[in-house]
């Protein structure tokens, strides 16, 4: 578990941007102010991968749990995260598709 917080002034209500990166080893959640300044970062182990039809896939339940854990950690670092979030962007490595 990794949690980092920047001491810079917090953003105003409803203006946080959250990035969620589904990586090969970790799922990382980051909170940003509208100007792009990183406010906090959290990461959780990403779960297992499996071979699927000539490619690699993430085990869905493990990935979901890792994403939830990273977001919960981020919520502990950023006051009122849920009510302050304006947008969530989800990314993955290479040619990943993240279905929600």
PDB file of C-alpha atoms in Angstrom, residues 10-18 31-35 39 78-88:
ATOM      1  CA  UNK A  10      -6.625  21.660  -1.466  1.00  0.00           C
ATOM      2  CA  UNK A  11      -8.945  22.249  -4.437  1.00  0.00           C
ATOM      3  CA  UNK A  12     -12.439  23.701  -4.001  1.00  0.00           C
ATOM      4  CA  UNK A  13     -15.559  21.459  -3.767  1.00  0.00           C
ATOM      5  CA  UNK A  14     -16.606  19.547  -6.909  1.00  0.00           C
ATOM      6  CA  UNK A  15     -13.454  20.282  -8.829  1.00  0.00           C
ATOM      7  CA  UNK A  16     -11.225  17.258  -8.257  1.00  0.00           C
ATOM      8  CA  UNK A  17     -10.178  15.107 -11.177  1.00  0.00           C
ATOM      9  CA  UNK A  18      -9.381  11.457 -10.432  1.00  0.00           C
ATOM     10  CA  UNK A  31      -6.376  13.139  -7.331  1.00  0.00           C
ATOM     11  CA  UNK A  32      -5.671  16.299  -9.318  1.00  0.00           C
ATOM     12  CA  UNK A  33      -6.708  19.941  -8.976  1.00  0.00           C
ATOM     13  CA  UNK A  34      -8.153  21.537 -12.139  1.00  0.00           C
ATOM     14  CA  UNK A  35      -4.767  23.134 -12.879  1.00  0.00           C
ATOM     15  CA  UNK A  39      -2.973  16.459  -4.646  1.00  0.00           C
ATOM     16  CA  UNK A  78      -8.301  13.640   0.389  1.00  0.00           C
ATOM     17  CA  UNK A  79     -11.148  15.023   2.533  1.00  0.00           C
ATOM     18  CA  UNK A  80     -14.621  14.573   0.985  1.00  0.00           C
ATOM     19  CA  UNK A  81     -13.195  12.906  -2.138  1.00  0.00           C
ATOM     20  CA  UNK A  82     -16.493  11.493  -3.413  1.00  0.00           C
ATOM     21  CA  UNK A  83     -18.457  14.742  -3.164  1.00  0.00           C
ATOM     22  CA  UNK A  84     -15.563  16.787  -4.582  1.00  0.00           C
ATOM     23  CA  UNK A  85     -14.951  14.643  -7.678  1.00  0.00           C
ATOM     24  CA  UNK A  86     -15.921  16.219 -11.000  1.00  0.00           C
ATOM     25  CA  UNK A  87     -14.545  13.486 -13.289  1.00  0.00           C
ATOM     26  CA  UNK A  88     -12.888  10.051 -13.287  1.00  0.00           C
TER      27      UNK A  88
END
